Amino acid sequence: MCKKLIILKFFLLFIPVFLNGQIRVRLFTSKAPESVVFAVTEGRYVISDYNNESVVVSAGEHAVLSKFNDMVAVKARNSGGLLCDSVLIKGVSGNDGFSLRIFGNNPITQFYNGDLECIPDLGTLLLINISDIEKYIAGVVKAEGGSGKNIEYFKSQAVLARTYMYRHMNRHILDRYNLCDDTHCQVFFGVTDDTMIIRSANETKGLVILDKNNFPVISAFHSNCGGETSTPENVWLFNPPYLKKVTDPYCTSSRSATWQKSIEYNEWVSYLNNMGYTGGSTNPSVFNFAQATRASDYRVGSFTIPFRLIRTDLNLRSAFFSVSVNGDSVLLKGKGYGHGVGLCQEGAMVMAAKGYNFRQIIDFYYSGVTIADIQKASTNNTK
Ligand SMILES: [Zn+2]
Ligand SMILES: [Zn+2]
């Protein structure tokens, strides 16, 4: 039987923050799988249980990893299998890739590079991919970058994703990995074979956005700002100087530039009542509110409520909308999609199509920042 993971846990608490070209990403975070099929797509892997027992799996072969009590059971062809506290699956050919398939209502198969750790954790398998950083960045750009057509747009996304990665690399460090693959960190569905996106990561290798103190910025982005980005204090509780409001002429003809939603008048008043409004509804016009430029609060007489709260409660596409009463209904006429802070993706796509490069795109949405190699970052957190 193999050793407990105490030594491993101790070591991982002290992972050097400089990542040495690799990042530890938790996979299938929201799915909490109890078993997974590991299949080698390229090269050769050794599955080892930290106690000198091992199984070799080559391209075209697979192994099934399952939670068994509080252990991991490994079953592979031509092998008696392993039962262990954890396993490390390490590529040994120098050019190794694998897929993972999980089951359930909708089976999912995703592709990865690098190595894999598999550890039982609170009733599920904790799957940690030790991935090449730039392949991870390309995967994030594929998952989060939308349908851009120009490489300079994707380069801007790659720099944002890399900035996020370095800024948050210790987010899950006590859980034995750097980042999860869910919206909590950055969405990552595995590596991509999109050559333009792969180039966008490789051609910006190491580059991040630094603030005046050479600290990686909060690299916020959203789908469409509706013509004006939002200052973060409308959304969060902080207000860094590089996230200023920007008037954006580039996104206003894009897909997510405008939206509308009609709500029954009684429903609107009832919602406001629930939120503390006590002024009654005798004069419907009091509920009209024009948001020509972004405002933080909706106002009816002396009653105010943050637009961002209405957006969340009513599941609206943005907090940038006007309110007009029209008979028995209330029309919400909105602009943009997302929180509006930082880079506007649809605006950035148009900028790239007009010939701007990724540095110009980032400079347009972030004020007073430097785009530089992560080695130039000055904090202890990033070196
Ligand atoms: Zn996370
Ligand atoms: Zn915009």
mmCIF file of C-alpha atoms and ligand atoms in Angstrom:
data_model
loop_
_atom_site.group_PDB
_atom_site.id
_atom_site.type_symbol
_atom_site.label_atom_id
_atom_site.label_comp_id
_atom_site.label_asym_id
_atom_site.label_seq_id
_atom_site.Cartn_x
_atom_site.Cartn_y
_atom_site.Cartn_z
ATOM 1 C CA MET A 1 0.000 0.000 0.000
ATOM 2 C CA CYS A 2 1.365 3.379 -0.812
ATOM 3 C CA LYS A 3 2.353 6.214 1.443
ATOM 4 C CA LYS A 4 0.035 8.872 2.691
ATOM 5 C CA LEU A 5 0.271 12.188 0.923
ATOM 6 C CA ILE A 6 1.559 14.174 3.867
ATOM 7 C CA ILE A 7 4.917 14.780 2.208
ATOM 8 C CA LEU A 8 3.250 15.801 -1.034
ATOM 9 C CA LYS A 9 0.876 18.196 0.718
ATOM 10 C CA PHE A 10 3.726 19.776 2.613
ATOM 11 C CA PHE A 11 5.714 20.255 -0.559
ATOM 12 C CA LEU A 12 2.824 21.805 -2.451
ATOM 13 C CA LEU A 13 2.300 24.479 0.150
ATOM 14 C CA PHE A 14 5.690 25.746 -0.887
ATOM 15 C CA ILE A 15 5.408 25.570 -4.641
ATOM 16 C CA PRO A 16 7.645 28.344 -5.949
ATOM 17 C CA VAL A 17 5.373 31.094 -7.156
ATOM 18 C CA PHE A 18 7.430 31.437 -10.284
ATOM 19 C CA LEU A 19 5.811 28.643 -12.212
ATOM 20 C CA ASN A 20 8.665 27.247 -14.255
ATOM 21 C CA GLY A 21 6.608 27.135 -17.421
ATOM 22 C CA GLN A 22 3.838 25.022 -15.914
ATOM 23 C CA ILE A 23 0.546 25.654 -14.154
ATOM 24 C CA ARG A 24 -1.514 23.320 -11.964
ATOM 25 C CA VAL A 25 -5.180 23.468 -12.993
ATOM 26 C CA ARG A 26 -8.042 21.557 -11.402
ATOM 27 C CA LEU A 27 -10.143 19.864 -14.112
ATOM 28 C CA PHE A 28 -13.904 19.214 -14.208
ATOM 29 C CA THR A 29 -14.241 21.353 -11.084
ATOM 30 C CA SER A 30 -18.012 21.781 -11.329
ATOM 31 C CA LYS A 31 -18.643 18.146 -12.314
ATOM 32 C CA ALA A 32 -17.074 16.471 -9.262
ATOM 33 C CA PRO A 33 -16.467 13.162 -11.086
ATOM 34 C CA GLU A 34 -16.088 9.860 -9.241
ATOM 35 C CA SER A 35 -14.462 8.138 -12.195
ATOM 36 C CA VAL A 36 -12.749 9.152 -15.407
ATOM 37 C CA VAL A 37 -11.346 7.428 -18.476
ATOM 38 C CA PHE A 38 -7.782 8.531 -19.133
ATOM 39 C CA ALA A 39 -6.769 7.865 -22.773
ATOM 40 C CA VAL A 40 -3.368 8.611 -24.273
ATOM 41 C CA THR A 41 -3.675 10.552 -27.538
ATOM 42 C CA GLU A 42 0.040 11.167 -28.072
ATOM 43 C CA GLY A 43 3.243 9.723 -26.625
ATOM 44 C CA ARG A 44 3.404 7.503 -23.562
ATOM 45 C CA TYR A 45 2.451 7.881 -19.914
ATOM 46 C CA VAL A 46 3.495 6.168 -16.712
ATOM 47 C CA ILE A 47 0.834 5.929 -14.026
ATOM 48 C CA SER A 48 2.592 5.691 -10.708
ATOM 49 C CA ASP A 49 1.374 5.486 -7.126
ATOM 50 C CA TYR A 50 4.333 7.255 -5.475
ATOM 51 C CA ASN A 51 5.459 3.852 -4.200
ATOM 52 C CA ASN A 52 7.308 2.470 -7.181
ATOM 53 C CA GLU A 53 4.312 0.632 -8.570
ATOM 54 C CA SER A 54 3.466 1.752 -12.058
ATOM 55 C CA VAL A 55 1.463 1.079 -15.196
ATOM 56 C CA VAL A 56 2.498 2.199 -18.675
ATOM 57 C CA VAL A 57 -0.171 3.479 -21.053
ATOM 58 C CA SER A 58 0.755 4.259 -24.670
ATOM 59 C CA ALA A 59 -0.971 6.205 -27.449
ATOM 60 C CA GLY A 60 -4.292 4.560 -28.308
ATOM 61 C CA GLU A 61 -4.567 2.880 -24.892
ATOM 62 C CA HIS A 62 -6.550 3.950 -21.870
ATOM 63 C CA ALA A 63 -6.971 3.438 -18.134
ATOM 64 C CA VAL A 64 -9.992 3.922 -15.880
ATOM 65 C CA LEU A 65 -9.471 5.913 -12.691
ATOM 66 C CA SER A 66 -12.183 5.522 -10.047
ATOM 67 C CA LYS A 67 -12.764 6.558 -6.495
ATOM 68 C CA PHE A 68 -12.833 3.459 -4.310
ATOM 69 C CA ASN A 69 -13.570 4.221 -0.662
ATOM 70 C CA ASP A 70 -11.024 6.989 -0.019
ATOM 71 C CA MET A 71 -8.575 5.718 -2.585
ATOM 72 C CA VAL A 72 -8.001 5.751 -6.328
ATOM 73 C CA ALA A 73 -8.398 2.509 -8.267
ATOM 74 C CA VAL A 74 -6.563 2.316 -11.595
ATOM 75 C CA LYS A 75 -7.534 -0.293 -14.165
ATOM 76 C CA ALA A 76 -5.639 -0.670 -17.402
ATOM 77 C CA ARG A 77 -5.253 -3.371 -20.009
ATOM 78 C CA ASN A 78 -2.370 -5.792 -19.337
ATOM 79 C CA SER A 79 -2.160 -4.688 -15.725
ATOM 80 C CA GLY A 80 -3.348 -5.974 -12.388
ATOM 81 C CA GLY A 81 -4.272 -2.406 -11.534
ATOM 82 C CA LEU A 82 -3.360 -0.122 -8.664
ATOM 83 C CA LEU A 83 -5.180 0.943 -5.523
ATOM 84 C CA CYS A 84 -3.615 3.937 -3.886
ATOM 85 C CA ASP A 85 -4.015 7.193 -1.955
ATOM 86 C CA SER A 86 -3.219 9.105 -5.148
ATOM 87 C CA VAL A 87 -1.586 8.662 -8.525
ATOM 88 C CA LEU A 88 0.702 10.712 -10.713
ATOM 89 C CA ILE A 89 0.337 10.211 -14.471
ATOM 90 C CA LYS A 90 3.447 11.487 -16.162
ATOM 91 C CA GLY A 91 4.222 11.862 -19.840
ATOM 92 C CA VAL A 92 7.577 10.292 -20.652
ATOM 93 C CA SER A 93 7.991 10.612 -24.424
ATOM 94 C CA GLY A 94 8.629 14.357 -24.494
ATOM 95 C CA ASN A 95 5.532 14.990 -26.614
ATOM 96 C CA ASP A 96 2.583 13.690 -24.657
ATOM 97 C CA GLY A 97 -1.144 14.345 -24.705
ATOM 98 C CA PHE A 98 -4.216 12.718 -23.240
ATOM 99 C CA SER A 99 -7.980 12.934 -23.096
ATOM 100 C CA LEU A 100 -10.295 12.595 -20.127
ATOM 101 C CA ARG A 101 -13.848 11.340 -20.435
ATOM 102 C CA ILE A 102 -16.371 11.683 -17.658
ATOM 103 C CA PHE A 103 -19.820 10.150 -17.605
ATOM 104 C CA GLY A 104 -23.235 11.284 -16.382
ATOM 105 C CA ASN A 105 -26.218 12.722 -18.220
ATOM 106 C CA ASN A 106 -23.917 14.348 -20.754
ATOM 107 C CA PRO A 107 -20.615 12.506 -21.154
ATOM 108 C CA ILE A 108 -17.757 14.927 -21.842
ATOM 109 C CA THR A 109 -14.369 14.295 -23.445
ATOM 110 C CA GLN A 110 -11.657 16.964 -23.246
ATOM 111 C CA PHE A 111 -8.022 17.023 -24.383
ATOM 112 C CA TYR A 112 -4.969 18.054 -22.388
ATOM 113 C CA ASN A 113 -1.181 18.201 -22.470
ATOM 114 C CA GLY A 114 1.362 17.603 -19.723
ATOM 115 C CA ASP A 115 0.817 15.481 -16.621
ATOM 116 C CA LEU A 116 -2.118 14.601 -14.371
ATOM 117 C CA GLU A 117 -2.516 14.022 -10.660
ATOM 118 C CA CYS A 118 -5.524 12.162 -9.357
ATOM 119 C CA ILE A 119 -6.383 12.382 -5.665
ATOM 120 C CA PRO A 120 -9.587 11.344 -3.835
ATOM 121 C CA ASP A 121 -11.134 14.424 -2.287
ATOM 122 C CA LEU A 122 -14.409 14.745 -0.385
ATOM 123 C CA GLY A 123 -16.205 12.001 -2.276
ATOM 124 C CA THR A 124 -14.863 12.910 -5.737
ATOM 125 C CA LEU A 125 -11.657 12.630 -7.690
ATOM 126 C CA LEU A 126 -9.509 15.740 -7.617
ATOM 127 C CA LEU A 127 -7.959 15.888 -11.099
ATOM 128 C CA ILE A 128 -5.014 18.278 -11.417
ATOM 129 C CA ASN A 129 -3.452 18.928 -14.807
ATOM 130 C CA ILE A 130 0.152 20.089 -14.772
ATOM 131 C CA SER A 131 0.015 21.965 -18.072
ATOM 132 C CA ASP A 132 2.388 23.997 -20.189
ATOM 133 C CA ILE A 133 1.461 27.623 -19.430
ATOM 134 C CA GLU A 134 1.057 28.821 -23.018
ATOM 135 C CA LYS A 135 -1.064 25.795 -23.969
ATOM 136 C CA TYR A 136 -3.236 26.564 -20.945
ATOM 137 C CA ILE A 137 -3.481 30.242 -21.988
ATOM 138 C CA ALA A 138 -4.543 29.231 -25.523
ATOM 139 C CA GLY A 139 -7.197 26.941 -24.012
ATOM 140 C CA VAL A 140 -8.534 29.779 -21.860
ATOM 141 C CA VAL A 141 -8.638 32.134 -24.857
ATOM 142 C CA LYS A 142 -10.578 29.490 -26.792
ATOM 143 C CA ALA A 143 -13.070 29.124 -23.919
ATOM 144 C CA GLU A 144 -13.428 32.794 -22.966
ATOM 145 C CA GLY A 145 -12.498 34.719 -26.116
ATOM 146 C CA GLY A 146 -15.655 34.332 -28.174
ATOM 147 C CA SER A 147 -15.808 34.425 -31.938
ATOM 148 C CA GLY A 148 -13.038 36.855 -32.886
ATOM 149 C CA LYS A 149 -11.529 36.682 -36.347
ATOM 150 C CA ASN A 150 -8.279 38.648 -35.974
ATOM 151 C CA ILE A 151 -5.142 37.519 -34.217
ATOM 152 C CA GLU A 152 -4.534 40.896 -32.571
ATOM 153 C CA TYR A 153 -7.860 40.476 -30.766
ATOM 154 C CA PHE A 154 -6.868 37.008 -29.558
ATOM 155 C CA LYS A 155 -3.473 38.353 -28.476
ATOM 156 C CA SER A 156 -5.252 40.902 -26.271
ATOM 157 C CA GLN A 157 -7.250 38.037 -24.753
ATOM 158 C CA ALA A 158 -4.101 35.950 -24.222
ATOM 159 C CA VAL A 159 -2.410 38.818 -22.359
ATOM 160 C CA LEU A 160 -5.511 39.274 -20.184
ATOM 161 C CA ALA A 161 -5.707 35.542 -19.419
ATOM 162 C CA ARG A 162 -1.999 35.390 -18.556
ATOM 163 C CA THR A 163 -2.297 38.475 -16.348
ATOM 164 C CA TYR A 164 -5.185 36.843 -14.506
ATOM 165 C CA MET A 165 -3.224 33.620 -14.112
ATOM 166 C CA TYR A 166 -0.227 35.304 -12.489
ATOM 167 C CA ARG A 167 -2.322 37.593 -10.317
ATOM 168 C CA HIS A 168 -4.342 34.653 -8.965
ATOM 169 C CA MET A 169 -1.802 31.857 -9.053
ATOM 170 C CA ASN A 170 -2.051 31.308 -5.292
ATOM 171 C CA ARG A 171 -5.822 31.289 -5.224
ATOM 172 C CA HIS A 172 -6.125 27.533 -4.629
ATOM 173 C CA ILE A 173 -2.622 26.856 -3.410
ATOM 174 C CA LEU A 174 -3.829 25.261 -0.166
ATOM 175 C CA ASP A 175 -5.974 22.934 -2.292
ATOM 176 C CA ARG A 176 -2.792 21.758 -4.100
ATOM 177 C CA TYR A 177 -3.368 23.589 -7.372
ATOM 178 C CA ASN A 178 -3.113 27.123 -8.773
ATOM 179 C CA LEU A 179 -6.428 27.686 -10.543
ATOM 180 C CA CYS A 180 -9.657 25.800 -11.162
ATOM 181 C CA ASP A 181 -11.149 25.384 -14.653
ATOM 182 C CA ASP A 182 -14.490 26.948 -13.781
ATOM 183 C CA THR A 183 -15.819 30.530 -13.884
ATOM 184 C CA HIS A 184 -14.520 30.991 -10.329
ATOM 185 C CA CYS A 185 -11.069 31.334 -11.932
ATOM 186 C CA GLN A 186 -10.797 31.075 -15.739
ATOM 187 C CA VAL A 187 -12.802 28.688 -17.895
ATOM 188 C CA PHE A 188 -10.576 26.002 -19.435
ATOM 189 C CA PHE A 189 -12.001 23.164 -21.516
ATOM 190 C CA GLY A 190 -8.561 21.779 -22.358
ATOM 191 C CA VAL A 191 -6.102 22.520 -25.133
ATOM 192 C CA THR A 192 -7.213 23.873 -28.497
ATOM 193 C CA ASP A 193 -6.101 23.031 -32.026
ATOM 194 C CA ASP A 194 -7.099 26.490 -33.322
ATOM 195 C CA THR A 195 -3.851 27.639 -34.922
ATOM 196 C CA MET A 196 -4.616 31.381 -34.690
ATOM 197 C CA ILE A 197 -5.346 31.093 -30.973
ATOM 198 C CA ILE A 198 -2.227 28.981 -30.367
ATOM 199 C CA ARG A 199 -0.179 31.650 -32.167
ATOM 200 C CA SER A 200 -1.826 34.402 -30.100
ATOM 201 C CA ALA A 201 -0.533 32.752 -26.910
ATOM 202 C CA ASN A 202 2.935 31.924 -28.272
ATOM 203 C CA GLU A 203 3.510 35.363 -29.823
ATOM 204 C CA THR A 204 2.657 37.100 -26.529
ATOM 205 C CA LYS A 205 4.538 34.570 -24.407
ATOM 206 C CA GLY A 206 5.205 35.881 -20.893
ATOM 207 C CA LEU A 207 3.482 39.228 -21.478
ATOM 208 C CA VAL A 208 1.167 40.604 -18.797
ATOM 209 C CA ILE A 209 -0.450 43.960 -17.970
ATOM 210 C CA LEU A 210 1.247 45.749 -15.066
ATOM 211 C CA ASP A 211 -0.006 48.733 -13.084
ATOM 212 C CA LYS A 212 2.130 51.704 -11.991
ATOM 213 C CA ASN A 213 3.616 49.590 -9.182
ATOM 214 C CA ASN A 214 4.433 46.790 -11.630
ATOM 215 C CA PHE A 215 1.769 44.554 -10.117
ATOM 216 C CA PRO A 216 -0.396 42.468 -12.509
ATOM 217 C CA VAL A 217 -3.697 44.302 -12.968
ATOM 218 C CA ILE A 218 -7.228 43.034 -12.431
ATOM 219 C CA SER A 219 -7.688 42.009 -16.059
ATOM 220 C CA ALA A 220 -11.448 42.394 -16.199
ATOM 221 C CA PHE A 221 -13.319 41.995 -19.482
ATOM 222 C CA HIS A 222 -16.887 41.572 -20.655
ATOM 223 C CA SER A 223 -18.807 40.916 -23.892
ATOM 224 C CA ASN A 224 -20.030 44.394 -24.818
ATOM 225 C CA CYS A 225 -19.977 47.680 -22.882
ATOM 226 C CA GLY A 226 -22.844 49.285 -24.818
ATOM 227 C CA GLY A 227 -20.692 52.275 -25.803
ATOM 228 C CA GLU A 228 -19.293 53.130 -22.375
ATOM 229 C CA THR A 229 -17.332 50.953 -19.970
ATOM 230 C CA SER A 230 -18.158 50.949 -16.285
ATOM 231 C CA THR A 231 -15.969 52.003 -13.404
ATOM 232 C CA PRO A 232 -15.531 49.049 -11.073
ATOM 233 C CA GLU A 233 -17.045 50.708 -8.031
ATOM 234 C CA ASN A 234 -20.411 50.266 -9.737
ATOM 235 C CA VAL A 235 -19.787 46.530 -9.727
ATOM 236 C CA TRP A 236 -17.260 45.725 -7.023
ATOM 237 C CA LEU A 237 -15.964 47.476 -3.938
ATOM 238 C CA PHE A 238 -12.664 48.747 -5.280
ATOM 239 C CA ASN A 239 -11.615 51.242 -7.878
ATOM 240 C CA PRO A 240 -8.092 50.858 -9.269
ATOM 241 C CA PRO A 241 -6.925 53.850 -11.323
ATOM 242 C CA TYR A 242 -6.303 51.843 -14.493
ATOM 243 C CA LEU A 243 -9.985 50.850 -14.793
ATOM 244 C CA LYS A 244 -11.408 54.189 -15.822
ATOM 245 C CA LYS A 245 -14.663 54.753 -17.668
ATOM 246 C CA VAL A 246 -14.004 54.696 -21.422
ATOM 247 C CA THR A 247 -16.304 55.901 -24.188
ATOM 248 C CA ASP A 248 -16.229 53.076 -26.711
ATOM 249 C CA PRO A 249 -17.201 53.881 -30.306
ATOM 250 C CA TYR A 250 -16.231 50.415 -31.570
ATOM 251 C CA CYS A 251 -18.863 48.077 -30.114
ATOM 252 C CA THR A 252 -22.099 49.955 -30.694
ATOM 253 C CA SER A 253 -23.034 48.083 -33.885
ATOM 254 C CA SER A 254 -22.031 44.668 -32.578
ATOM 255 C CA ARG A 255 -24.273 41.731 -31.758
ATOM 256 C CA SER A 256 -24.708 42.456 -28.040
ATOM 257 C CA ALA A 257 -24.885 46.273 -28.287
ATOM 258 C CA THR A 258 -28.550 46.600 -27.272
ATOM 259 C CA TRP A 259 -31.273 44.604 -25.571
ATOM 260 C CA GLN A 260 -34.849 45.040 -24.388
ATOM 261 C CA LYS A 261 -36.982 43.397 -21.779
ATOM 262 C CA SER A 262 -40.628 44.043 -20.936
ATOM 263 C CA ILE A 263 -41.900 43.446 -17.414
ATOM 264 C CA GLU A 264 -45.468 43.730 -16.135
ATOM 265 C CA TYR A 265 -46.002 47.022 -14.345
ATOM 266 C CA ASN A 266 -47.284 45.297 -11.186
ATOM 267 C CA GLU A 267 -44.288 43.004 -11.167
ATOM 268 C CA TRP A 268 -41.894 45.976 -11.388
ATOM 269 C CA VAL A 269 -43.598 47.822 -8.520
ATOM 270 C CA SER A 270 -43.758 44.640 -6.479
ATOM 271 C CA TYR A 271 -40.016 44.088 -7.004
ATOM 272 C CA LEU A 272 -39.252 47.648 -5.869
ATOM 273 C CA ASN A 273 -41.539 47.218 -2.853
ATOM 274 C CA ASN A 274 -39.610 44.109 -1.895
ATOM 275 C CA MET A 275 -36.428 46.146 -2.132
ATOM 276 C CA GLY A 276 -37.764 48.813 0.241
ATOM 277 C CA TYR A 277 -39.682 51.217 -1.996
ATOM 278 C CA THR A 278 -42.753 52.563 -0.137
ATOM 279 C CA GLY A 279 -43.967 55.332 -2.431
ATOM 280 C CA GLY A 280 -46.913 53.444 -3.972
ATOM 281 C CA SER A 281 -47.739 53.385 -7.669
ATOM 282 C CA THR A 282 -50.336 56.113 -8.218
ATOM 283 C CA ASN A 283 -48.258 57.994 -10.768
ATOM 284 C CA PRO A 284 -46.574 55.515 -13.119
ATOM 285 C CA SER A 285 -44.318 58.134 -14.685
ATOM 286 C CA VAL A 286 -42.300 58.384 -11.463
ATOM 287 C CA PHE A 287 -40.728 55.072 -12.447
ATOM 288 C CA ASN A 288 -39.279 56.406 -15.695
ATOM 289 C CA PHE A 289 -35.507 56.732 -15.658
ATOM 290 C CA ALA A 290 -33.241 57.526 -18.597
ATOM 291 C CA GLN A 291 -29.679 56.209 -18.321
ATOM 292 C CA ALA A 292 -28.006 58.166 -21.136
ATOM 293 C CA THR A 293 -24.586 57.533 -19.625
ATOM 294 C CA ARG A 294 -23.888 54.906 -16.977
ATOM 295 C CA ALA A 295 -25.408 55.721 -13.588
ATOM 296 C CA SER A 296 -24.812 53.731 -10.436
ATOM 297 C CA ASP A 297 -28.347 53.920 -8.981
ATOM 298 C CA TYR A 298 -31.937 53.770 -10.182
ATOM 299 C CA ARG A 299 -33.865 56.519 -8.467
ATOM 300 C CA VAL A 300 -37.611 56.932 -7.712
ATOM 301 C CA GLY A 301 -38.143 60.039 -5.576
ATOM 302 C CA SER A 302 -35.895 59.543 -2.573
ATOM 303 C CA PHE A 303 -35.642 55.769 -3.086
ATOM 304 C CA THR A 304 -32.488 54.432 -4.731
ATOM 305 C CA ILE A 305 -31.287 50.982 -5.671
ATOM 306 C CA PRO A 306 -28.043 50.060 -7.496
ATOM 307 C CA PHE A 307 -28.558 49.129 -11.143
ATOM 308 C CA ARG A 308 -26.122 46.245 -10.672
ATOM 309 C CA LEU A 309 -28.472 44.765 -8.042
ATOM 310 C CA ILE A 310 -31.485 45.008 -10.365
ATOM 311 C CA ARG A 311 -29.379 43.376 -13.066
ATOM 312 C CA THR A 312 -28.547 40.433 -10.825
ATOM 313 C CA ASP A 313 -32.047 40.028 -9.377
ATOM 314 C CA LEU A 314 -33.822 40.156 -12.745
ATOM 315 C CA ASN A 315 -31.083 38.362 -14.675
ATOM 316 C CA LEU A 316 -30.577 41.236 -17.138
ATOM 317 C CA ARG A 317 -27.836 41.373 -19.757
ATOM 318 C CA SER A 318 -26.318 44.570 -18.323
ATOM 319 C CA ALA A 319 -26.825 47.268 -15.678
ATOM 320 C CA PHE A 320 -26.828 49.966 -18.404
ATOM 321 C CA PHE A 321 -30.561 50.389 -19.142
ATOM 322 C CA SER A 322 -33.381 52.919 -19.099
ATOM 323 C CA VAL A 323 -36.818 52.362 -17.606
ATOM 324 C CA SER A 324 -40.039 53.587 -19.208
ATOM 325 C CA VAL A 325 -43.590 52.797 -18.184
ATOM 326 C CA ASN A 326 -45.844 51.954 -21.098
ATOM 327 C CA GLY A 327 -49.409 51.162 -19.956
ATOM 328 C CA ASP A 328 -49.469 47.846 -18.115
ATOM 329 C CA SER A 329 -45.846 47.121 -18.763
ATOM 330 C CA VAL A 330 -42.427 48.541 -18.038
ATOM 331 C CA LEU A 331 -39.892 48.552 -20.842
ATOM 332 C CA LEU A 332 -36.238 48.117 -19.920
ATOM 333 C CA LYS A 333 -34.084 49.299 -22.826
ATOM 334 C CA GLY A 334 -30.499 48.290 -22.322
ATOM 335 C CA LYS A 335 -27.043 48.536 -23.830
ATOM 336 C CA GLY A 336 -24.235 45.999 -23.757
ATOM 337 C CA TYR A 337 -23.741 42.584 -22.203
ATOM 338 C CA GLY A 338 -21.797 41.906 -19.015
ATOM 339 C CA HIS A 339 -20.520 43.985 -16.088
ATOM 340 C CA GLY A 340 -18.920 46.558 -18.388
ATOM 341 C CA VAL A 341 -15.579 46.790 -16.547
ATOM 342 C CA GLY A 342 -12.252 46.639 -18.388
ATOM 343 C CA LEU A 343 -11.852 45.374 -21.942
ATOM 344 C CA CYS A 344 -14.962 45.202 -24.128
ATOM 345 C CA GLN A 345 -14.569 42.051 -26.249
ATOM 346 C CA GLU A 346 -16.824 43.088 -29.130
ATOM 347 C CA GLY A 347 -15.166 46.528 -29.210
ATOM 348 C CA ALA A 348 -11.729 44.883 -29.189
ATOM 349 C CA MET A 349 -12.772 42.637 -32.097
ATOM 350 C CA VAL A 350 -13.747 45.710 -34.137
ATOM 351 C CA MET A 351 -10.499 47.492 -33.194
ATOM 352 C CA ALA A 352 -8.495 44.470 -34.389
ATOM 353 C CA ALA A 353 -10.476 44.408 -37.644
ATOM 354 C CA LYS A 354 -9.636 48.097 -38.126
ATOM 355 C CA GLY A 355 -5.910 47.350 -37.821
ATOM 356 C CA TYR A 356 -5.123 48.131 -34.182
ATOM 357 C CA ASN A 357 -2.625 45.785 -32.537
ATOM 358 C CA PHE A 358 -3.090 44.094 -29.165
ATOM 359 C CA ARG A 359 -1.050 46.746 -27.324
ATOM 360 C CA GLN A 360 -3.227 49.539 -28.715
ATOM 361 C CA ILE A 361 -6.369 47.581 -27.862
ATOM 362 C CA ILE A 362 -5.278 47.021 -24.249
ATOM 363 C CA ASP A 363 -4.122 50.655 -23.892
ATOM 364 C CA PHE A 364 -7.537 51.819 -25.074
ATOM 365 C CA TYR A 365 -9.398 49.992 -22.305
ATOM 366 C CA TYR A 366 -6.781 50.183 -19.501
ATOM 367 C CA SER A 367 -5.327 53.543 -18.448
ATOM 368 C CA GLY A 368 -1.678 54.079 -17.579
ATOM 369 C CA VAL A 369 -0.614 50.438 -17.726
ATOM 370 C CA THR A 370 2.505 48.730 -19.063
ATOM 371 C CA ILE A 371 2.528 45.548 -21.099
ATOM 372 C CA ALA A 372 5.683 43.711 -20.098
ATOM 373 C CA ASP A 373 7.157 40.302 -19.376
ATOM 374 C CA ILE A 374 6.066 38.797 -16.044
ATOM 375 C CA GLN A 375 9.736 38.817 -15.041
ATOM 376 C CA LYS A 376 9.418 42.599 -14.706
ATOM 377 C CA ALA A 377 6.629 42.303 -12.129
ATOM 378 C CA SER A 378 7.947 43.707 -8.861
ATOM 379 C CA THR A 379 5.938 41.956 -6.184
ATOM 380 C CA ASN A 380 6.824 38.874 -4.200
ATOM 381 C CA ASN A 381 3.588 37.334 -5.384
ATOM 382 C CA THR A 382 4.674 37.089 -8.956
ATOM 383 C CA LYS A 383 8.320 36.112 -8.858
HETATM 384 ZN ZN ZN B 1 -11.117 28.807 -8.852
HETATM 385 ZN ZN ZN B 2 -17.674 48.418 -25.866
#
